[in-house]
Short mmCIF file of C-alpha atoms in Angstrom, two decimals:
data_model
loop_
_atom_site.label_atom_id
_atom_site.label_comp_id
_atom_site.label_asym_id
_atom_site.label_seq_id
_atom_site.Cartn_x
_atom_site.Cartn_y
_atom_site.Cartn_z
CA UNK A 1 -166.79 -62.29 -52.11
CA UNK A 2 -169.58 -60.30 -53.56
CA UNK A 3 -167.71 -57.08 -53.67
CA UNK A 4 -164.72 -59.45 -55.69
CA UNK A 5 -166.96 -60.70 -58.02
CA UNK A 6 -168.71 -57.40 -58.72
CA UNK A 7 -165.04 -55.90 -59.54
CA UNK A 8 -164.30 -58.95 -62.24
CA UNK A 9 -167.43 -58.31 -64.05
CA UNK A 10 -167.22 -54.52 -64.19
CA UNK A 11 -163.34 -55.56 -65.73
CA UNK A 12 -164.55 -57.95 -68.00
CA UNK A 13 -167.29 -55.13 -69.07
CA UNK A 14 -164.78 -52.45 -69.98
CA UNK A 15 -162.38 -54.93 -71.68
CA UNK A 16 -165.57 -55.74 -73.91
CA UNK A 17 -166.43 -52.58 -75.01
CA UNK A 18 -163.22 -51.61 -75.37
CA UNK A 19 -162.52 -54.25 -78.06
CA UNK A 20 -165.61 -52.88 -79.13
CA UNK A 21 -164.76 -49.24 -79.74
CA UNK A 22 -161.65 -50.58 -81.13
CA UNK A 23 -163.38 -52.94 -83.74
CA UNK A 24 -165.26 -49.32 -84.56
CA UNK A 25 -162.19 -47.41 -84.42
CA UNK A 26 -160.61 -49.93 -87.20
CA UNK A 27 -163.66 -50.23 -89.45
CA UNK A 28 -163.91 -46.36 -89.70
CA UNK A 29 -160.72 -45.94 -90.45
CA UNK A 30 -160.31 -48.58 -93.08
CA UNK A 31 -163.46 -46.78 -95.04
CA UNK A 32 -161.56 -43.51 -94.56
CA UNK A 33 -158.43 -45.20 -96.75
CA UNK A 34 -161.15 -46.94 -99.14
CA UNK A 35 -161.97 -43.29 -99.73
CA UNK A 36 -158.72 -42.27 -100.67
CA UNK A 37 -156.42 -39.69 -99.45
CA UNK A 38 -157.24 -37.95 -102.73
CA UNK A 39 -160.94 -37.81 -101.66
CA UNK A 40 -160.10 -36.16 -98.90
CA UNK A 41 -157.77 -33.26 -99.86
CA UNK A 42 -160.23 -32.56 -102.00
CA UNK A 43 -162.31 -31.81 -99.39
CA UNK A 44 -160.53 -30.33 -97.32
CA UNK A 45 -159.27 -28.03 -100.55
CA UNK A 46 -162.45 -26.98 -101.27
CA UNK A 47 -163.45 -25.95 -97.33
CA UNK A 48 -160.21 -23.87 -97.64
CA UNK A 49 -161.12 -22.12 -100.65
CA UNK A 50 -164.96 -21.67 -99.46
CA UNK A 51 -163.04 -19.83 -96.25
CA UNK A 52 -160.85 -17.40 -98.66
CA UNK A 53 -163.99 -16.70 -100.53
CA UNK A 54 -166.04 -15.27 -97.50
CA UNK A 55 -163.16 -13.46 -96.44
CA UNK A 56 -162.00 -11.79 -99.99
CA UNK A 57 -165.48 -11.13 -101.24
CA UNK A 58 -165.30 -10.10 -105.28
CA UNK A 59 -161.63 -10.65 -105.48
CA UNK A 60 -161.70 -14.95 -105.48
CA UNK A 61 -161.53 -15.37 -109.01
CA UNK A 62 -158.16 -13.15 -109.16
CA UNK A 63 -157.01 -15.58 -106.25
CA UNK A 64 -155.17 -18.78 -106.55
CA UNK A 65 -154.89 -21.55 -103.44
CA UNK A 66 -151.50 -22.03 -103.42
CA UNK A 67 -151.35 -26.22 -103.92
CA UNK A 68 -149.22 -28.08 -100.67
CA UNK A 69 -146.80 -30.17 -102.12
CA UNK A 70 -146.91 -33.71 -100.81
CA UNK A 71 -149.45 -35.59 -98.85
CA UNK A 72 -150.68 -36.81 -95.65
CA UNK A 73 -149.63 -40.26 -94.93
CA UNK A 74 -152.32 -40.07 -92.22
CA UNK A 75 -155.05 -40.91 -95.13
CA UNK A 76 -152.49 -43.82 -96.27
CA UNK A 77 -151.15 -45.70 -93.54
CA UNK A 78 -154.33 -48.09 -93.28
CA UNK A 79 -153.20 -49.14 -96.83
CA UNK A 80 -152.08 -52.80 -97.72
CA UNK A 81 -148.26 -52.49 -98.66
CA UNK A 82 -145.78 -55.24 -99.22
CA UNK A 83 -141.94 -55.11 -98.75
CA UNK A 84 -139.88 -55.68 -102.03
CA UNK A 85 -136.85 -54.81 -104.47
CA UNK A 86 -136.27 -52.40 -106.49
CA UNK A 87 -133.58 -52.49 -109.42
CA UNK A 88 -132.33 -49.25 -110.38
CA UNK A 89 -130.53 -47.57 -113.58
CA UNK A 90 -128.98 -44.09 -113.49
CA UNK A 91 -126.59 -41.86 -115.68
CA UNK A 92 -124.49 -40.00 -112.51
CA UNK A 93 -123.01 -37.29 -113.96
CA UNK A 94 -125.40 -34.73 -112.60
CA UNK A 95 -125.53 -36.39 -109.15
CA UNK A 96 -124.18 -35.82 -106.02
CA UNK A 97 -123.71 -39.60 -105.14
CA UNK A 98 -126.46 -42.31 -104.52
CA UNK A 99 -127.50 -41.58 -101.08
CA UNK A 100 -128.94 -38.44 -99.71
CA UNK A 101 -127.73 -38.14 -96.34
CA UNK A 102 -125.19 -35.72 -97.26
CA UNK A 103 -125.72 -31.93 -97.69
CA UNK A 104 -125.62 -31.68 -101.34
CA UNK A 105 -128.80 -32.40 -103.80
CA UNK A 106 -129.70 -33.52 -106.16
CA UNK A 107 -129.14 -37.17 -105.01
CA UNK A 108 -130.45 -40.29 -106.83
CA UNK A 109 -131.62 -41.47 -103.44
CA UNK A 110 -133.58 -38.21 -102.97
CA UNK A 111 -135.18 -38.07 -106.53
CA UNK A 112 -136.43 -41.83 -106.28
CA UNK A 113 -137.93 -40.43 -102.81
CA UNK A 114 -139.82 -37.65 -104.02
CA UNK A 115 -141.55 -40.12 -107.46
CA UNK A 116 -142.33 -42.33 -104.38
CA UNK A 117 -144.27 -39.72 -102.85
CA UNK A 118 -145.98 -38.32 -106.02
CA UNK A 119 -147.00 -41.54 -106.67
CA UNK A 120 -148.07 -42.32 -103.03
CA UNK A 121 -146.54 -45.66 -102.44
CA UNK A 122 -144.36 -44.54 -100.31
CA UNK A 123 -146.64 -44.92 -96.86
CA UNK A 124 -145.49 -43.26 -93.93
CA UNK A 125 -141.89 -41.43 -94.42
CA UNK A 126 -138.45 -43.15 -94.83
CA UNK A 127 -137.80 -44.33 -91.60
CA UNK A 128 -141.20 -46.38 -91.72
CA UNK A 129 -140.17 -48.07 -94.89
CA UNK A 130 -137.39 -50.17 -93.43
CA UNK A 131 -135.37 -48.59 -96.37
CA UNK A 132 -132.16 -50.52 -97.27
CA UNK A 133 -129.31 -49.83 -100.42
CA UNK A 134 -127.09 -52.45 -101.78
CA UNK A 135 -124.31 -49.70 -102.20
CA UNK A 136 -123.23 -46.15 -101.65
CA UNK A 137 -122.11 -44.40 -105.06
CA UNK A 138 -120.46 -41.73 -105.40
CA UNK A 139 -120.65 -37.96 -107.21
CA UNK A 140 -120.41 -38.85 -111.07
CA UNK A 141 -120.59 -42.50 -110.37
CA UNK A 142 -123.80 -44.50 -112.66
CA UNK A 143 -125.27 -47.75 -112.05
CA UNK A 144 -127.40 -50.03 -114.51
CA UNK A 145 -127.53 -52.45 -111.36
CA UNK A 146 -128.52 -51.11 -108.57
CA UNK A 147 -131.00 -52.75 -105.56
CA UNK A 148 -133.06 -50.61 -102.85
CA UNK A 149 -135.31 -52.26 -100.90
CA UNK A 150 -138.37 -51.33 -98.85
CA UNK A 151 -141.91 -51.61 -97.74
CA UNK A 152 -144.66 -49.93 -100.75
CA UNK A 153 -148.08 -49.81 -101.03
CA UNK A 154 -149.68 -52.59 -102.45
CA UNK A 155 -153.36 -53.18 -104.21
CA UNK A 156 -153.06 -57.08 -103.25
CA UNK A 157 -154.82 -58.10 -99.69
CA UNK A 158 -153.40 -60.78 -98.25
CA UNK A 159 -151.84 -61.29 -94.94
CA UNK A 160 -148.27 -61.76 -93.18
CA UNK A 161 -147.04 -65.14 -92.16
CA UNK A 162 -144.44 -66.22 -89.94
CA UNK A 163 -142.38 -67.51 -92.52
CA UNK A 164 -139.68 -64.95 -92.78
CA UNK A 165 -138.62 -66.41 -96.08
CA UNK A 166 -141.64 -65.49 -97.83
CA UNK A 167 -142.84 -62.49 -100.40
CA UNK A 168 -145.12 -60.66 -97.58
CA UNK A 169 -148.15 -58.24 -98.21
CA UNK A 170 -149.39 -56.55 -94.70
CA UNK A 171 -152.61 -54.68 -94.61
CA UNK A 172 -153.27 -51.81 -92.47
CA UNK A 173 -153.84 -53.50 -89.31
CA UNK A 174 -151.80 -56.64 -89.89
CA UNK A 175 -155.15 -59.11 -89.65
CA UNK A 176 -155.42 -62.36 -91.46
CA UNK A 177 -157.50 -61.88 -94.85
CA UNK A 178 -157.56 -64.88 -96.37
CA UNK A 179 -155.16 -66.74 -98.87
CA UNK A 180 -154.65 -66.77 -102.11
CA UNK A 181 -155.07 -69.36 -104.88
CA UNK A 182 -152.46 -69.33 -107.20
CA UNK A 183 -151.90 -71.66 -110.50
CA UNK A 184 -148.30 -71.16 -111.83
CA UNK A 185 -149.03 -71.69 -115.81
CA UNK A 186 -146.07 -72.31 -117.74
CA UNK A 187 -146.02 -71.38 -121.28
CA UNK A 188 -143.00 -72.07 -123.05
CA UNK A 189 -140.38 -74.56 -123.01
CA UNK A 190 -137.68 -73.02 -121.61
CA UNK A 191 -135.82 -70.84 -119.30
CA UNK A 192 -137.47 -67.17 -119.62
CA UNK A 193 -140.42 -67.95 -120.93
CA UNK A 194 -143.44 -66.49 -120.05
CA UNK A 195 -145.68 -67.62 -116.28
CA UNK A 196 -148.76 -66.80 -116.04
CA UNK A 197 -150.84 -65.84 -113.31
CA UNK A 198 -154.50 -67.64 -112.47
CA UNK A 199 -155.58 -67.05 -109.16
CA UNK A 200 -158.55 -66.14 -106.46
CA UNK A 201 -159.12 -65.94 -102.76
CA UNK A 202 -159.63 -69.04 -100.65
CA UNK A 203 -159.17 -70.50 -97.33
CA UNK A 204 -156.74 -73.04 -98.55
CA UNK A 205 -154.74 -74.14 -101.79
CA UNK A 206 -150.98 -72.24 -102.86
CA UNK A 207 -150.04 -69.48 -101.30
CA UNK A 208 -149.02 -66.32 -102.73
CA UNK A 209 -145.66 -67.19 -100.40
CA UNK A 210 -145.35 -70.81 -102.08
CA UNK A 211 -145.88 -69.33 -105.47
CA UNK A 212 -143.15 -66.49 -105.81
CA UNK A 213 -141.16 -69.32 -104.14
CA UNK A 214 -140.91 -70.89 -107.00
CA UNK A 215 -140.52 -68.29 -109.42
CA UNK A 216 -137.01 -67.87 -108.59
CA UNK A 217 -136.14 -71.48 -110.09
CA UNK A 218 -135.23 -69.95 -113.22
CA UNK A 219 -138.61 -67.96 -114.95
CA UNK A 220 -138.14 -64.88 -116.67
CA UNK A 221 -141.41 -63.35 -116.13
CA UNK A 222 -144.49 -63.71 -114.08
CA UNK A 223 -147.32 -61.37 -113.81
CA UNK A 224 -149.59 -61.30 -110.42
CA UNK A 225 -152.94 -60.11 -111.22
CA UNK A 226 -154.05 -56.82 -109.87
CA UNK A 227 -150.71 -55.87 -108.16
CA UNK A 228 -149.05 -52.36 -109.11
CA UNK A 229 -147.44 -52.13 -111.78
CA UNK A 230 -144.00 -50.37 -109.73
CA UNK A 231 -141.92 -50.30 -112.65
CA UNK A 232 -144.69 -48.49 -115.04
CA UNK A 233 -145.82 -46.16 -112.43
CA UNK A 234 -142.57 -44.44 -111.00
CA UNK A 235 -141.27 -44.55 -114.53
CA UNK A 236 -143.55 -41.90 -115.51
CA UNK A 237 -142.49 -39.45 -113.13
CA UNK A 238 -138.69 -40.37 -112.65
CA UNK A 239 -135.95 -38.05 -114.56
CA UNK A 240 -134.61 -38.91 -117.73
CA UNK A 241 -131.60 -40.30 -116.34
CA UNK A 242 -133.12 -42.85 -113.48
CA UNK A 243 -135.21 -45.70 -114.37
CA UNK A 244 -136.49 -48.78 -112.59
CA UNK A 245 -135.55 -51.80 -114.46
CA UNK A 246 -137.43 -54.47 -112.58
CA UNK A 247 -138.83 -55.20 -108.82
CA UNK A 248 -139.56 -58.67 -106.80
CA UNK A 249 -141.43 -59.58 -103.57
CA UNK A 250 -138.54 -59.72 -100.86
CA UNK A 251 -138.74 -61.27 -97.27
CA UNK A 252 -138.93 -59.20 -94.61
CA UNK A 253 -135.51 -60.04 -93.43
CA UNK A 254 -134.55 -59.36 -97.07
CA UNK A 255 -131.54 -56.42 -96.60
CA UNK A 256 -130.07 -54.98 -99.86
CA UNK A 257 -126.40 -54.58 -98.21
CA UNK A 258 -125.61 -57.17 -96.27
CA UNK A 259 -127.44 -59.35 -98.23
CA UNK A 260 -125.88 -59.10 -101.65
CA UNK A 261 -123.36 -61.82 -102.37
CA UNK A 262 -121.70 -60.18 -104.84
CA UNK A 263 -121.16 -56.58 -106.76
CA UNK A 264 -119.80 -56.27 -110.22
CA UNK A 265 -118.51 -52.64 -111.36
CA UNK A 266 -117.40 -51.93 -115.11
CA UNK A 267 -115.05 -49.03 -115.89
CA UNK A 268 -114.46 -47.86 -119.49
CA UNK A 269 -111.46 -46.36 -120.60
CA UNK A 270 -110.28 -45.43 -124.35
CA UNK A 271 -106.68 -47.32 -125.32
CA UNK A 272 -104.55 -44.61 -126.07
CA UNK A 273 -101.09 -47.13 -126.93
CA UNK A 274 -102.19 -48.66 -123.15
CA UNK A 275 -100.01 -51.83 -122.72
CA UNK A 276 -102.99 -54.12 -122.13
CA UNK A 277 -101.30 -57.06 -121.45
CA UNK A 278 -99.24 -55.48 -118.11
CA UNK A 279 -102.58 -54.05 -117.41
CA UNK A 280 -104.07 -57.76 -116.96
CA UNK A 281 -101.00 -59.05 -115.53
CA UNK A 282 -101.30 -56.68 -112.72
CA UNK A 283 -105.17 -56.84 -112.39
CA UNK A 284 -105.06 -61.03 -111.75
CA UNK A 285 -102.64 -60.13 -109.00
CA UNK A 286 -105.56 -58.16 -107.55
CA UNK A 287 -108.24 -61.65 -107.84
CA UNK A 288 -108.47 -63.17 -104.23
CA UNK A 289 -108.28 -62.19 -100.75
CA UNK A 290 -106.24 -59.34 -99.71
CA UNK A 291 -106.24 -56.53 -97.55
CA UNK A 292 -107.01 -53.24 -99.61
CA UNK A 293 -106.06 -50.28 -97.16
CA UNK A 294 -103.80 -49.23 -99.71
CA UNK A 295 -106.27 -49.60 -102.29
CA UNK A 296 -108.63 -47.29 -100.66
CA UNK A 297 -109.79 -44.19 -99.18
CA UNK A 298 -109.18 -45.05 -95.65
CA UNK A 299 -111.92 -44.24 -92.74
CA UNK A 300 -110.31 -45.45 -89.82
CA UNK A 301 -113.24 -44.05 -87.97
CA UNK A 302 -115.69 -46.38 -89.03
CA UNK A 303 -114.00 -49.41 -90.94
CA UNK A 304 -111.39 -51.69 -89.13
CA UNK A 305 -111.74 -54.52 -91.55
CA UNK A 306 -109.88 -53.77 -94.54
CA UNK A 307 -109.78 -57.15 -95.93
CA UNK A 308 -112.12 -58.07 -99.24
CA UNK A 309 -112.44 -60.91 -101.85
CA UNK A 310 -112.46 -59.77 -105.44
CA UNK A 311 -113.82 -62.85 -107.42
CA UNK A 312 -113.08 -61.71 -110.98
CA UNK A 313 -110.98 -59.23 -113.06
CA UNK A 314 -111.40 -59.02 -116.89
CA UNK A 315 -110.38 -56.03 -119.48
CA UNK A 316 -111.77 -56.93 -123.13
CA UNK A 317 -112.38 -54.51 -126.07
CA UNK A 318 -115.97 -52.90 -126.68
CA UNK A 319 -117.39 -52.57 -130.34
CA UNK A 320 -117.32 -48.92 -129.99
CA UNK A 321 -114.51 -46.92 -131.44
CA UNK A 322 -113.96 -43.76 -132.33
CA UNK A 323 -111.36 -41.73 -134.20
CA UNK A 324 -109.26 -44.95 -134.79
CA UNK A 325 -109.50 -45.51 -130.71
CA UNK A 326 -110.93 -48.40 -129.39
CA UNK A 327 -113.31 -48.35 -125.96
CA UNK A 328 -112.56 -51.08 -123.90
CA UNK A 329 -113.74 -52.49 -120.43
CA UNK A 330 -112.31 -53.45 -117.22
CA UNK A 331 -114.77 -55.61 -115.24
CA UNK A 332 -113.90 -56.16 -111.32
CA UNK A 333 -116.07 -58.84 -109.44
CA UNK A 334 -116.23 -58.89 -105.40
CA UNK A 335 -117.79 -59.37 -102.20
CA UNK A 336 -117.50 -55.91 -100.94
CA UNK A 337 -115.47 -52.85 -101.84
CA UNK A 338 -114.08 -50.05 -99.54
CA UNK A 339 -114.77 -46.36 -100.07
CA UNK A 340 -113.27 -45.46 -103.40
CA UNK A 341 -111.37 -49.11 -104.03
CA UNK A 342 -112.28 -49.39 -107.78
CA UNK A 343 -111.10 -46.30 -108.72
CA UNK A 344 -107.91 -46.40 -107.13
CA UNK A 345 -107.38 -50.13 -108.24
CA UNK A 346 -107.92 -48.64 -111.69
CA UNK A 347 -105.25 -45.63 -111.03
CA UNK A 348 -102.48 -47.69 -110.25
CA UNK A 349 -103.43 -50.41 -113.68
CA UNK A 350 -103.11 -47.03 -115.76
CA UNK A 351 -99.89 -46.77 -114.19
CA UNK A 352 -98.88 -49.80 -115.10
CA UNK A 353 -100.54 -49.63 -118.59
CA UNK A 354 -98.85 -46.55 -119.17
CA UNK A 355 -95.66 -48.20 -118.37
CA UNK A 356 -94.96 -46.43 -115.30
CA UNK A 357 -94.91 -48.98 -113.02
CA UNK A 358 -94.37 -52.49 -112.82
CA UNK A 359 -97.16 -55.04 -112.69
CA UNK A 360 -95.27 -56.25 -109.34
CA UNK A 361 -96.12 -53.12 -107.69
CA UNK A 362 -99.54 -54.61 -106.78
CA UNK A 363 -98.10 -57.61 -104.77
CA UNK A 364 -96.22 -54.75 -102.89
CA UNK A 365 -99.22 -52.75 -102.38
CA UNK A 366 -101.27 -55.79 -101.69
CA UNK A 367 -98.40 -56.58 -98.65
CA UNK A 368 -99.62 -54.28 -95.82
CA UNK A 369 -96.70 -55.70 -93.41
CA UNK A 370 -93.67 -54.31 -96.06
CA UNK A 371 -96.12 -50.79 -97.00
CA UNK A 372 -98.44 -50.20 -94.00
CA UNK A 373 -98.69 -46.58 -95.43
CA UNK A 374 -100.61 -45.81 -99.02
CA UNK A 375 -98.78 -43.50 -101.26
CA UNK A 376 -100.39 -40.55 -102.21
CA UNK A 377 -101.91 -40.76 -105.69
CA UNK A 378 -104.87 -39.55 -107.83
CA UNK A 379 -107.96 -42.10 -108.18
CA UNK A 380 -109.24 -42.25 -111.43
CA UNK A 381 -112.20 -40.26 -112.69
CA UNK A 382 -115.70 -41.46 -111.93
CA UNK A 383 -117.60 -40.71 -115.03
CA UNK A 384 -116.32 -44.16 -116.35
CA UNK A 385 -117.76 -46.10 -113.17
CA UNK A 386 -120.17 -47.92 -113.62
CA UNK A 387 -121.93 -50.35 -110.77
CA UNK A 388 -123.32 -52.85 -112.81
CA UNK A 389 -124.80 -55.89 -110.80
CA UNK A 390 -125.56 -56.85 -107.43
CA UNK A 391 -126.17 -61.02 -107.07
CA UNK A 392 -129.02 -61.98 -103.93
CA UNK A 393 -130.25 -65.04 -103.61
CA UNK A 394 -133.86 -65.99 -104.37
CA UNK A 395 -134.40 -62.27 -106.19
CA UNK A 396 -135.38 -62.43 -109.63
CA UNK A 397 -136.33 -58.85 -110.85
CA UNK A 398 -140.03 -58.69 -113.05
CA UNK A 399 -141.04 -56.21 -115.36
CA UNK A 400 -144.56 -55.70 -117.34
CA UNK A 401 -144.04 -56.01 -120.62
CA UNK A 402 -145.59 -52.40 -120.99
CA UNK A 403 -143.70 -51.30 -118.02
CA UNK A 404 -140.92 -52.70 -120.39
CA UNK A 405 -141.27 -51.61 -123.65
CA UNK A 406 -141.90 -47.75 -122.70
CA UNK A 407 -138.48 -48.78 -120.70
CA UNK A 408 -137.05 -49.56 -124.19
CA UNK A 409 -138.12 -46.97 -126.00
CA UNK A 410 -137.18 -44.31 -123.27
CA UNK A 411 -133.39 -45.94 -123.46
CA UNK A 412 -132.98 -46.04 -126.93
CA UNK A 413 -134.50 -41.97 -127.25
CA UNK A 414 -131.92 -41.29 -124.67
CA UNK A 415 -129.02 -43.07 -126.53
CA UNK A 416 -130.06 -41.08 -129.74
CA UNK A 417 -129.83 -37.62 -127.71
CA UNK A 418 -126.12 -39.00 -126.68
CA UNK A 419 -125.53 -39.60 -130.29
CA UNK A 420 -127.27 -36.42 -131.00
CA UNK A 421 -124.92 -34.74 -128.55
CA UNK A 422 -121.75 -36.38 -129.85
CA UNK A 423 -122.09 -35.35 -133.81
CA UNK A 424 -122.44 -31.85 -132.93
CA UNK A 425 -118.96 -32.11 -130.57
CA UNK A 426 -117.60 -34.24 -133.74
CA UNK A 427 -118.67 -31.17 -136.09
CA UNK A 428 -117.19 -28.88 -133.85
CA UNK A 429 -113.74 -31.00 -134.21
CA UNK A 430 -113.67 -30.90 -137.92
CA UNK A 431 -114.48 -27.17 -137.97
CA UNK A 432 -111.73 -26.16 -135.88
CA UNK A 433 -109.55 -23.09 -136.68
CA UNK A 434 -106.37 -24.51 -138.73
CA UNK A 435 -103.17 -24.16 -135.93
CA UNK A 436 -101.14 -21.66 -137.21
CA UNK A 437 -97.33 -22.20 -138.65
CA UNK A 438 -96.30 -18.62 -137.68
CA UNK A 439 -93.22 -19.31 -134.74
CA UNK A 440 -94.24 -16.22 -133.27
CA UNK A 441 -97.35 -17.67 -132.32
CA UNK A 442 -95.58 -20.64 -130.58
CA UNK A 443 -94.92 -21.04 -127.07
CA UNK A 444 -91.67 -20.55 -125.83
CA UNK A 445 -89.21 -22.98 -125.48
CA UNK A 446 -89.72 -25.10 -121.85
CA UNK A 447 -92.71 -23.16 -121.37
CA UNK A 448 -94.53 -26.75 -120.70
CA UNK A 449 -92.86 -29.53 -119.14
CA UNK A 450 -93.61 -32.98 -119.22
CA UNK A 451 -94.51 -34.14 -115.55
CA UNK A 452 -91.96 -36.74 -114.80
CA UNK A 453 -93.39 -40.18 -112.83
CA UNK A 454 -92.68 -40.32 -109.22
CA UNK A 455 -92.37 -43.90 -108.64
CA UNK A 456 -95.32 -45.12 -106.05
CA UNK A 457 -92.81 -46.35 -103.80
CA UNK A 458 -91.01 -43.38 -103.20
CA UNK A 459 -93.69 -40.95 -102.46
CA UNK A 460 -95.12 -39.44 -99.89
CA UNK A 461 -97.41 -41.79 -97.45
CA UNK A 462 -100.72 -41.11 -95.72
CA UNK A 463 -100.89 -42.23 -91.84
CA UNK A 464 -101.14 -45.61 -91.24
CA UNK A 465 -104.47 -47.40 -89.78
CA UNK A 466 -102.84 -47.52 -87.01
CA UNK A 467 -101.70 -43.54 -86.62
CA UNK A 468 -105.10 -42.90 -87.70
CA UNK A 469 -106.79 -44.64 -84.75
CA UNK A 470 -104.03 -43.16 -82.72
CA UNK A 471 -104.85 -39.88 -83.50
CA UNK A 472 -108.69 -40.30 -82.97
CA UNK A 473 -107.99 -41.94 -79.34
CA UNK A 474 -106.74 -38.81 -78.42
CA UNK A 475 -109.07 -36.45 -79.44
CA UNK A 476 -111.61 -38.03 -78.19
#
């Protein structure tokens, strides 16, 4: 019994100094992130340069330390950080698509990455961010609307609840800190006016949770003292052609694709003697669900659902024109798209517009039983493309109004380069050599034919679903 009792005690010993040494382990290592990770390469910078001095004698001034790009997320992953949304602008014309998971660079996914990491917010790498996209662009494609979600580094220190519907802020070890006092302070009358923020730590009294809560019932803007400023901060160091428009605390269950309700894409076209009113006839026919597959490029490999709800289809005139042409706008509304639907919706309503095809063609496209086969066609470009909203519910996106008026002023510099850009093409126009008269200088006669219209229904098909899967059962 003695011998028993002896054992417990030397257990219960241990398991007390071992919370001890961790309680150590923690408070060192939070005063090692109060130092900052800058503190520390600095350091460690200057021991490495002390070491090349000793060993290259007279010749250290001539020397430079060659500066590692990056940082260690070792000196940062004791920081508070918070998990929220990010809404993201960019012009796509020099990109290889949205996400980076392909060979090619630059991506926009990969240039938001590395302004992450300059700016250290980013704590840990990708994978530790619980990283989520609302959608998959591709090359050329832009966006004025797109959402990314994940995990940042925060300057606020409050702790996690349980409620998984709530804006969350996690410190470095995930302990309870406190709560904070919040006073929602409305200034205005109506909807978008200015909230303001007066708040403190306590033991008790609104919640940082409660309050973003009930921002989302229709403020425009709220400020949360001594948070960072996101939108300011990776502004400065993001290309010309990406910009954060806004962010918003997200629950941690929050996930930017298969939460979004709803994506909205835009596609501009110039009406060169388009007959716009087949062109809407046949793009109502599209409003509902249907199954796409022939709508789509197909990847039988992955997607067996082929079925989507488009909510909306509009085409209205801009107020841009130019050279007696008038810009105008299709706007398609849905759920979900498949890989490359928009742009082959928009092929076959320039067919149509063009007079090529009948607005019916799209219930026979649309009926998968009569054409389980898509005929082969060419999408239409993607410079047009434009993803321009993505609906969640409960995110309201927040901007500074610094963070938004250097926002502003970046856009409107950019649109004057455009415009810039755009007289010197026009000059170009007016100064071009006169075509010659001369017959001799003509081409000859059938030298260029006019590509005669295949109708859609008598051209070639791709395999079915079906012959697809087919195919891949036996290879594999």
């Amino acid at each position: 019994m003695a011998t028993q009792l002896s054992d417990a005690e030397l257990i219960a010993t241990l398991q007390a100094r071992v919370k001890e040494l961790e309680a150590e382990n923690a408070m060192l290592l939070s005063r090692l992130a109060d130092c900052g990770s800058h503190e520390m390469e600095k350091k460690l910078h200057v021991h490495d340069e002390k070491g090349r001095e000793s060993r290259k004698g007279n010749r250290k001034s001539e020397e430079k330390i060659e500066k590692k790009p990056g940082y260690n997320t070792r000196f940062m992953s004791h920081h508070s950080r918070r998990y929220i949304a990010l809404k993201v602008m960019y012009f796509g014309k020099r990109f290889y698509g949205f996400a980076s998971e392909g060979q090619m660079e630059p991506t926009v996914e990969s240039e938001i990455f590395k302004a992450l990491e300059k700016t250290r917010l980013l704590i840990g790498d990708k994978k530790d961010s619980q990283y989520s996209r609302c959608g998959r662009t591709d090359k050329g494609v832009s966006s004025i609307g797109q959402v990314i979600a994940l995990f940042l580094r925060s300057n606020l220190k409050i702790s996690a609840t349980n409620n998984v519907n709530s804006g969350v802020v996690l410190d470095g070890q995930h302990e309870e800190r406190g709560k904070m006092v919040i006073e929602w302070k409305h200034c205005g009358g109506g909807e978008g006016d200015l909230v303001s923020f007066v708040g403190g730590w306590s033991g008790g009294g609104v919640t940082l949770q409660e309050g973003e809560k009930s921002i989302q019932k229709g403020y425009g803007k709220i400020g949360i003292e001594g948070e960072i400023d996101y939108v300011r901060v990776l502004n400065r160091v993001l290309p010309n052609d990406i910009r954060i428009l806004g962010w918003c605390p997200a629950p941690v269950d929050f996930h930017a694709r298969f939460g979004c309700l709803s994506r909205e894409y835009m596609y501009f076209f110039w009406n060169e003697k388009l007959n716009i009113l087949a062109m809407e006839n046949a793009g109502n026919k599209l409003v509902g669900e249907h199954d796409f597959r022939n709508f789509c490029k197909m990847d039988a490999a992955n997607v067996h659902n082929y079925r989507r709800h488009i909510m909306l289809f509009d085409i209205s005139p801009t107020e841009v024109r130019y050279n007696g042409n008038q810009l105008w706008v299709i706007k398609i509304r849905g759920s979900a798209f498949l890989w490359h639907q928009v742009r082959c919706m928009v092929a076959v309503l320039f067919m149509v517009g063009n007079d090529l095809e009948s607005p019916n063609v799209i219930d026979m496209l649309l009926d998968t039983t009569r054409i389980p086969r898509k005929p082969q066609y060419t999408m239409a470009s993607e410079v047009p493309l434009v993803l321009q909203s993505c609906e969640f519910d409960n995110i309201k996106f927040m901007c500074s109004s610094d963070a938004g008026e250097a926002l502003r002023v970046h856009l409107v510099n950019e649109c004057k380069i455009y415009q810039l850009q755009a007289a010197i093409f026009h000059e170009a126009l007016l100064n071009c050599v006169p075509v010659s008269n001369d017959q001799s200088m003509q081409p000859f006669p059938g030298s260029k034919k006019k590509v005669s219209h295949i109708p859609l229904m008598s051209r070639p098909t791709e395999p079915s679903y079906e012959e697809r899967r087919a195919k891949l059962n036996r290879s594999a």
